[in-house]
């Protein structure tokens, strides 16, 4: 039925009048109603609003000249502000927050004709790799309900993998699009920093945060990115550069493509890649070779620094960003505060979860006088070295390929008491955010029934190339169209 169709196919059916947006929206709302109890992938479902939007879209389609995504239902991560709709960031702090405006991503997608099904679950304030830090409870992986879907965009990943939504939005600060995409067997792309507006996207670490699409395939992600990307004067870090048509070059042949393989990412150090995951990645690389690509070993010598650098920079920025949640202006306020200080400390203490509080404390410490030079400034210097590693690599290669994660999805509860081991699940994704470059994850096989994701990393503004490289592989394989048994 409709859930086995890609966004590209659904869009063609809508344009041809073979299905109406109302019908399609109802179909996915029913799927959510019938199946999301198992997954917990949505925080809010916008039934009434979605059907009203779908009706409008049907009129637009009838009038002719409607943009490609008109009438396609999509879910938004609950980090994006949505006018008149609860925007919680999966925190008790914002459990009562109804946003008075739309994030630019939401506005852009709405203008492109997308219908919003609802808001997806996530790690609290996007801090996590397993979706277990959500105030609304853990999300389950559709491939194994005992496993995590990854995080922080775990709700979006699970919803798309189970086809409760044809596609979704996500955000990626250190891996939050790519790691859950890998764990759930879907395709996701984190664009270049500044490509997609951050306006109205609740800030975690402002110099790293970037939004992107999570979908069934590279061609679907191209369509969605066409709608999401673009300059926005409301975001001072948004880049004024024309957005290419990401769907235009999907079919370009890969002859002569130089693929860099970072030797540090394939090394068998402790905490390194699982052997079966590695074998699956190698098979995918062989397929690229057969398509005419050349595999080149490269070095990213400062790779080992990326996790420690990130865990100074991200907490530092989050500690300042989250200072706005003070119990005064919006969100949760404690009962009967004694005085102003009590109001601040109890509101924040009662409404922020453990991981969020840990990050705020680490960040405040790193930024405090006397420690700033030793931690934050040092981390910024190292960040430059990590960035230079990629710059040097792109003099020799066109794209870099690497695992997305060291292992497949782990079980719920397995790492929740061990922050360091949780942090290490982003070991292959974090450097990309520090360098501000684009990267995606595509499904390349299964290990013990669980999806394996491969990362394709590009130079700044090379999204079109990444999507092309991913699309060529997906034309030859069907990992991305395989559905979990329970959601077929
Ligand atoms: N897992 C990483 C963290 O916990 C990355 C999260 C993200 O990309 N939002 O910070």
Short mmCIF file of N, CA, C and O and ligand atoms in Angstrom, two decimals, residues 77 79 122-123 125-130 151-153 171-180 204-205 208-210 310-311 314-315 355 359 422-423 425-426 429-430 433, ligand 1:
data_model
loop_
_atom_site.label_atom_id
_atom_site.label_comp_id
_atom_site.label_asym_id
_atom_site.label_seq_id
_atom_site.Cartn_x
_atom_site.Cartn_y
_atom_site.Cartn_z
N UNK A 77 10.81 16.59 13.70
CA UNK A 77 11.41 16.36 15.02
C UNK A 77 10.89 17.43 15.97
O UNK A 77 10.74 18.60 15.57
N UNK A 79 12.06 19.33 17.89
CA UNK A 79 13.01 20.39 18.22
C UNK A 79 12.67 21.64 17.39
O UNK A 79 13.17 22.72 17.66
N UNK A 122 12.49 12.34 20.68
CA UNK A 122 13.93 12.62 20.54
C UNK A 122 14.57 12.55 21.91
O UNK A 122 13.88 12.48 22.92
N UNK A 123 15.89 12.59 21.97
CA UNK A 123 16.56 12.75 23.26
C UNK A 123 16.31 14.17 23.76
O UNK A 123 16.22 15.10 22.96
N UNK A 125 16.44 17.74 24.58
CA UNK A 125 17.26 18.82 24.02
C UNK A 125 18.33 18.29 23.06
O UNK A 125 19.39 18.89 22.90
N UNK A 126 18.04 17.15 22.44
CA UNK A 126 18.93 16.52 21.44
C UNK A 126 20.24 16.02 22.02
O UNK A 126 21.22 15.85 21.31
N UNK A 127 20.24 15.78 23.33
CA UNK A 127 21.46 15.28 23.97
C UNK A 127 21.32 13.80 24.23
O UNK A 127 20.65 13.38 25.16
N UNK A 128 21.97 13.00 23.38
CA UNK A 128 21.92 11.57 23.57
C UNK A 128 22.14 10.83 22.27
O UNK A 128 22.17 11.43 21.20
N UNK A 129 22.31 9.53 22.39
CA UNK A 129 22.56 8.69 21.22
C UNK A 129 21.63 7.49 21.21
O UNK A 129 21.87 6.52 20.50
N UNK A 130 20.58 7.53 22.03
CA UNK A 130 19.75 6.34 22.15
C UNK A 130 18.27 6.64 22.32
O UNK A 130 17.46 5.74 22.40
N UNK A 151 20.01 8.05 18.54
CA UNK A 151 19.52 9.37 18.92
C UNK A 151 20.44 10.45 18.41
O UNK A 151 21.48 10.15 17.85
N UNK A 152 20.06 11.69 18.49
CA UNK A 152 18.87 12.10 19.19
C UNK A 152 17.61 12.07 18.33
O UNK A 152 16.51 12.09 18.87
N UNK A 153 17.74 11.99 16.99
CA UNK A 153 16.53 11.99 16.15
C UNK A 153 15.94 10.57 16.04
O UNK A 153 15.60 10.11 14.95
N UNK A 171 17.81 16.67 13.27
CA UNK A 171 18.92 17.61 13.43
C UNK A 171 20.13 16.81 13.88
O UNK A 171 19.99 15.73 14.46
N UNK A 172 21.30 17.34 13.57
CA UNK A 172 22.54 16.60 13.78
C UNK A 172 23.59 17.57 14.33
O UNK A 172 24.03 18.48 13.63
N UNK A 173 23.95 17.37 15.60
CA UNK A 173 24.94 18.21 16.27
C UNK A 173 26.26 17.46 16.38
O UNK A 173 27.33 18.04 16.33
N UNK A 174 26.12 16.12 16.54
CA UNK A 174 27.31 15.28 16.63
C UNK A 174 27.07 13.93 15.98
O UNK A 174 27.86 13.00 16.14
N UNK A 175 25.93 13.80 15.31
CA UNK A 175 25.62 12.51 14.67
C UNK A 175 24.14 12.17 14.71
O UNK A 175 23.72 11.10 14.25
N UNK A 176 23.33 13.07 15.21
CA UNK A 176 21.93 12.74 15.50
C UNK A 176 21.01 12.48 14.32
O UNK A 176 19.88 12.05 14.52
N UNK A 177 21.48 12.74 13.09
CA UNK A 177 20.72 12.26 11.93
C UNK A 177 21.32 10.93 11.48
O UNK A 177 20.62 9.94 11.26
N UNK A 178 22.65 10.90 11.38
CA UNK A 178 23.32 9.73 10.78
C UNK A 178 23.30 8.48 11.65
O UNK A 178 23.09 7.38 11.17
N UNK A 179 23.50 8.65 12.96
CA UNK A 179 23.55 7.47 13.83
C UNK A 179 22.18 6.79 13.93
O UNK A 179 22.09 5.59 13.72
N UNK A 180 21.08 7.52 14.19
CA UNK A 180 19.77 6.85 14.17
C UNK A 180 19.38 6.33 12.78
O UNK A 180 18.72 5.30 12.66
N UNK A 204 20.99 23.66 20.68
CA UNK A 204 21.76 22.81 21.59
C UNK A 204 23.19 23.37 21.60
O UNK A 204 23.58 24.08 22.52
N UNK A 205 23.95 23.13 20.53
CA UNK A 205 25.30 23.69 20.42
C UNK A 205 25.35 24.45 19.09
O UNK A 205 25.48 23.84 18.02
N UNK A 208 27.44 23.83 15.94
CA UNK A 208 27.45 22.47 15.40
C UNK A 208 26.09 22.04 14.83
O UNK A 208 26.02 21.20 13.93
N UNK A 209 25.01 22.60 15.39
CA UNK A 209 23.65 22.16 15.02
C UNK A 209 23.37 22.36 13.54
O UNK A 209 23.63 23.44 12.99
N UNK A 210 22.77 21.37 12.91
CA UNK A 210 22.34 21.52 11.53
C UNK A 210 21.17 20.56 11.27
O UNK A 210 21.18 19.43 11.73
N UNK A 310 34.60 17.57 21.12
CA UNK A 310 33.14 17.76 21.08
C UNK A 310 32.56 17.87 22.48
O UNK A 310 31.68 18.71 22.73
N UNK A 311 33.04 17.03 23.40
CA UNK A 311 32.45 17.03 24.75
C UNK A 311 32.98 18.16 25.63
O UNK A 311 32.70 18.20 26.82
N UNK A 314 30.44 21.19 22.83
CA UNK A 314 28.97 21.05 22.86
C UNK A 314 28.40 21.40 24.25
O UNK A 314 27.47 22.20 24.35
N UNK A 315 28.94 20.84 25.34
CA UNK A 315 28.41 21.25 26.65
C UNK A 315 28.59 22.74 26.92
O UNK A 315 27.71 23.38 27.50
N UNK A 355 20.97 13.92 32.06
CA UNK A 355 22.00 14.14 31.04
C UNK A 355 22.13 15.63 30.72
O UNK A 355 23.24 16.15 30.58
N UNK A 359 25.52 17.98 31.26
CA UNK A 359 26.15 18.80 30.22
C UNK A 359 26.25 20.26 30.66
O UNK A 359 27.23 20.93 30.39
N UNK A 422 28.28 5.61 25.97
CA UNK A 422 27.22 6.22 25.14
C UNK A 422 27.85 7.26 24.20
O UNK A 422 27.55 7.30 23.01
N UNK A 423 28.74 8.10 24.74
CA UNK A 423 29.36 9.16 23.93
C UNK A 423 30.16 8.55 22.78
O UNK A 423 30.25 9.13 21.69
N UNK A 425 29.49 6.11 20.97
CA UNK A 425 28.73 5.59 19.83
C UNK A 425 28.72 6.60 18.67
O UNK A 425 28.33 6.29 17.56
N UNK A 426 29.18 7.83 18.93
CA UNK A 426 29.27 8.83 17.86
C UNK A 426 30.70 9.03 17.38
O UNK A 426 31.01 10.05 16.75
N UNK A 429 31.00 10.00 13.74
CA UNK A 429 30.16 11.06 13.17
C UNK A 429 30.54 12.47 13.62
O UNK A 429 30.29 13.44 12.92
N UNK A 430 31.15 12.56 14.81
CA UNK A 430 31.36 13.86 15.45
C UNK A 430 32.32 14.80 14.72
O UNK A 430 32.08 16.01 14.64
N UNK A 433 30.81 17.29 12.23
CA UNK A 433 30.16 18.49 12.76
C UNK A 433 31.20 19.53 13.16
O UNK A 433 30.99 20.73 12.95
N1 LIG B 1 25.01 11.96 20.64
C1 LIG B 1 25.61 13.25 20.59
C2 LIG B 1 25.31 13.98 21.88
O1 LIG B 1 24.81 13.37 22.74
C3 LIG B 1 25.10 14.01 19.42
C4 LIG B 1 23.72 14.52 19.59
C5 LIG B 1 23.24 15.31 18.42
O2 LIG B 1 23.77 15.22 17.32
N2 LIG B 1 22.22 16.12 18.66
O3 LIG B 1 25.59 15.11 22.05
#
